[in-house]
GROMACS .gro file of C-alpha atoms in nm:
model
  156
    1MET     CA    1   0.881   1.051  -1.373
    2ALA     CA    2   1.032   0.741  -1.206
    3ALA     CA    3   0.830   0.802  -0.889
    4ILE     CA    4   0.510   0.852  -1.087
    5GLY     CA    5   0.583   0.533  -1.278
    6ASP     CA    6   0.634   0.340  -0.953
    7VAL     CA    7   0.301   0.471  -0.822
    8ASP     CA    8   0.137   0.362  -1.149
    9GLU     CA    9   0.292   0.017  -1.113
   10ALA     CA   10   0.159  -0.008  -0.756
   11ASN     CA   11  -0.184   0.084  -0.888
   12SER     CA   12  -0.159  -0.186  -1.156
   13ALA     CA   13  -0.050  -0.444  -0.896
   14LEU     CA   14  -0.358  -0.351  -0.694
   15GLY     CA   15  -0.568  -0.417  -1.003
   16VAL     CA   16  -0.425  -0.770  -1.022
   17ALA     CA   17  -0.503  -0.824  -0.653
   18ILE     CA   18  -0.859  -0.697  -0.699
   19ALA     CA   19  -0.906  -0.939  -0.992
   20ALA     CA   20  -0.810  -1.228  -0.759
   21LEU     CA   21  -1.057  -1.125  -0.485
   22PRO     CA   22  -1.428  -1.186  -0.461
   23ALA     CA   23  -1.651  -0.881  -0.502
   24ASP     CA   24  -1.650  -0.779  -0.135
   25ASP     CA   25  -1.567  -0.491   0.098
   26LEU     CA   26  -1.194  -0.543   0.059
   27ALA     CA   27  -1.216  -0.523  -0.320
   28ASP     CA   28  -1.425  -0.206  -0.287
   29LEU     CA   29  -1.165  -0.055  -0.053
   30LEU     CA   30  -0.884  -0.139  -0.292
   31ARG     CA   31  -1.073   0.019  -0.585
   32SER     CA   32  -1.106   0.340  -0.383
   33ILE     CA   33  -0.732   0.320  -0.314
   34GLN     CA   34  -0.668   0.292  -0.687
   35ASN     CA   35  -0.846   0.625  -0.728
   36ASP     CA   36  -0.636   0.773  -0.446
   37LEU     CA   37  -0.321   0.656  -0.624
   38PHE     CA   38  -0.421   0.858  -0.928
   39ASP     CA   39  -0.462   1.157  -0.693
   40LEU     CA   40  -0.116   1.081  -0.556
   41GLY     CA   41   0.033   1.069  -0.907
   42ALA     CA   42  -0.121   1.407  -0.985
   43ASP     CA   43   0.015   1.542  -0.655
   44VAL     CA   44   0.368   1.424  -0.733
   45ALA     CA   45   0.346   1.557  -1.090
   46THR     CA   46   0.283   1.907  -0.948
   47PRO     CA   47   0.557   1.976  -0.691
   48LEU     CA   48   0.474   2.215  -0.409
   49GLU     CA   49   0.729   2.465  -0.536
   50ALA     CA   50   0.529   2.506  -0.854
   51GLY     CA   51   0.280   2.701  -0.641
   52ILE     CA   52  -0.016   2.602  -0.858
   53GLU     CA   53  -0.332   2.697  -0.674
   54GLY     CA   54  -0.593   2.424  -0.669
   55ALA     CA   55  -0.344   2.147  -0.749
   56LEU     CA   56  -0.473   1.807  -0.646
   57ARG     CA   57  -0.304   1.700  -0.321
   58VAL     CA   58  -0.323   1.390  -0.106
   59THR     CA   59  -0.485   1.482   0.224
   60PRO     CA   60  -0.430   1.362   0.579
   61ALA     CA   61  -0.790   1.235   0.571
   62GLN     CA   62  -0.694   0.989   0.298
   63VAL     CA   63  -0.410   0.861   0.516
   64GLU     CA   64  -0.645   0.835   0.815
   65ARG     CA   65  -0.888   0.626   0.606
   66LEU     CA   66  -0.608   0.376   0.542
   67GLU     CA   67  -0.520   0.368   0.912
   68ALA     CA   68  -0.883   0.299   1.004
   69ALA     CA   69  -0.896   0.016   0.748
   70ILE     CA   70  -0.574  -0.131   0.890
   71ASP     CA   71  -0.728  -0.129   1.238
   72ARG     CA   72  -1.051  -0.295   1.112
   73LEU     CA   73  -0.867  -0.570   0.926
   74ASN     CA   74  -0.614  -0.627   1.202
   75ALA     CA   75  -0.881  -0.663   1.473
   76ASP     CA   76  -0.966  -1.020   1.366
   77LEU     CA   77  -0.608  -1.140   1.317
   78ASP     CA   78  -0.394  -1.333   1.560
   79PRO     CA   79  -0.077  -1.159   1.679
   80LEU     CA   80   0.232  -1.231   1.469
   81THR     CA   81   0.468  -1.494   1.614
   82SER     CA   82   0.687  -1.530   1.303
   83PHE     CA   83   0.776  -1.349   0.984
   84ILE     CA   84   0.534  -1.427   0.703
   85LEU     CA   85   0.637  -1.543   0.360
   86PRO     CA   86   0.458  -1.371   0.071
   87GLY     CA   87   0.210  -1.629  -0.049
   88GLY     CA   88  -0.084  -1.833   0.057
   89THR     CA   89  -0.393  -1.796  -0.156
   90PRO     CA   90  -0.360  -1.641  -0.502
   91ALA     CA   91  -0.534  -1.324  -0.380
   92ALA     CA   92  -0.304  -1.297  -0.076
   93ALA     CA   93   0.002  -1.352  -0.294
   94ALA     CA   94  -0.117  -1.072  -0.525
   95LEU     CA   95  -0.169  -0.844  -0.222
   96HIS     CA   96   0.185  -0.921  -0.101
   97LEU     CA   97   0.321  -0.833  -0.444
   98ALA     CA   98   0.123  -0.509  -0.448
   99ARG     CA   99   0.266  -0.436  -0.098
  100ALA     CA  100   0.623  -0.479  -0.226
  101VAL     CA  101   0.555  -0.253  -0.525
  102ALA     CA  102   0.398   0.010  -0.297
  103ARG     CA  103   0.714  -0.002  -0.081
  104ARG     CA  104   0.924   0.065  -0.391
  105ALA     CA  105   0.699   0.359  -0.481
  106GLU     CA  106   0.744   0.491  -0.128
  107ARG     CA  107   1.123   0.467  -0.161
  108SER     CA  108   1.103   0.656  -0.491
  109LEU     CA  109   0.896   0.933  -0.334
  110VAL     CA  110   1.133   0.964  -0.038
  111GLU     CA  111   1.426   0.989  -0.279
  112LEU     CA  112   1.243   1.251  -0.486
  113HIS     CA  113   1.149   1.441  -0.171
  114GLN     CA  114   1.519   1.487  -0.098
  115ARG     CA  115   1.537   1.704  -0.411
  116VAL     CA  116   1.184   1.848  -0.442
  117ALA     CA  117   0.933   1.929  -0.169
  118LEU     CA  118   0.638   1.689  -0.181
  119THR     CA  119   0.314   1.681   0.013
  120PRO     CA  120   0.394   1.499   0.339
  121ALA     CA  121   0.063   1.313   0.317
  122ALA     CA  122   0.166   1.162  -0.018
  123ILE     CA  123   0.463   0.983   0.138
  124ALA     CA  124   0.261   0.887   0.445
  125TYR     CA  125  -0.012   0.748   0.220
  126LEU     CA  126   0.224   0.503   0.051
  127ASN     CA  127   0.370   0.400   0.384
  128ARG     CA  128   0.027   0.323   0.528
  129LEU     CA  129  -0.082   0.158   0.201
  130SER     CA  130   0.193  -0.100   0.221
  131ASP     CA  131   0.095  -0.175   0.582
  132LEU     CA  132  -0.270  -0.208   0.480
  133LEU     CA  133  -0.181  -0.449   0.198
  134PHE     CA  134   0.020  -0.664   0.442
  135VAL     CA  135  -0.275  -0.683   0.684
  136ALA     CA  136  -0.516  -0.743   0.396
  137ALA     CA  137  -0.304  -1.036   0.274
  138ARG     CA  138  -0.311  -1.179   0.626
  139ALA     CA  139  -0.690  -1.140   0.642
  140VAL     CA  140  -0.735  -1.312   0.304
  141ASN     CA  141  -0.505  -1.594   0.412
  142LYS     CA  142  -0.691  -1.635   0.740
  143ALA     CA  143  -1.005  -1.702   0.542
  144GLY     CA  144  -0.814  -1.933   0.305
  145GLY     CA  145  -0.608  -2.152   0.536
  146GLY     CA  146  -0.361  -1.928   0.713
  147ASP     CA  147  -0.038  -1.740   0.657
  148VAL     CA  148   0.275  -1.903   0.522
  149LEU     CA  149   0.525  -1.872   0.806
  150TRP     CA  150   0.899  -1.833   0.771
  151VAL     CA  151   1.093  -2.119   0.930
  152PRO     CA  152   1.449  -1.998   0.989
  153GLY     CA  153   1.702  -2.236   0.836
  154ALA     CA  154   1.434  -2.472   0.708
  155SER     CA  155   1.603  -2.533   0.373
  156ARG     CA  156   1.960  -2.575   0.493
   0.00000   0.00000   0.00000
């Protein structure tokens, strides 16, 4: 139940990010991801060992869709030269928060997978989702003034 709750929290964090974005392609993509996260919750709620035929499972195609979106968003971004602080525009900050929550959900699924067999694509989906949200935050910040860069030792 903890893993399902973490996935639900990631979905809610995505809702906050969507609310901060204009109605555009990125918001549409994130809404489709919200639907995928419900699929993922259903997948986790029905472990493979239950052997339930027709159980809803996350598919490799869903993971590939995230990877394609990462590539599209990343194509217009400058290469990283520094770590990025979570922030920038309100929408980018919300995307960074959703990324962190998705990472927690991924850790929960990995921990659960050590005890119960899960669909490999479910774990891969959360991993790629957090990467997509990082790139999406960068894309939003590019349009809104740029990333907030980490300056090592700046506040000493």
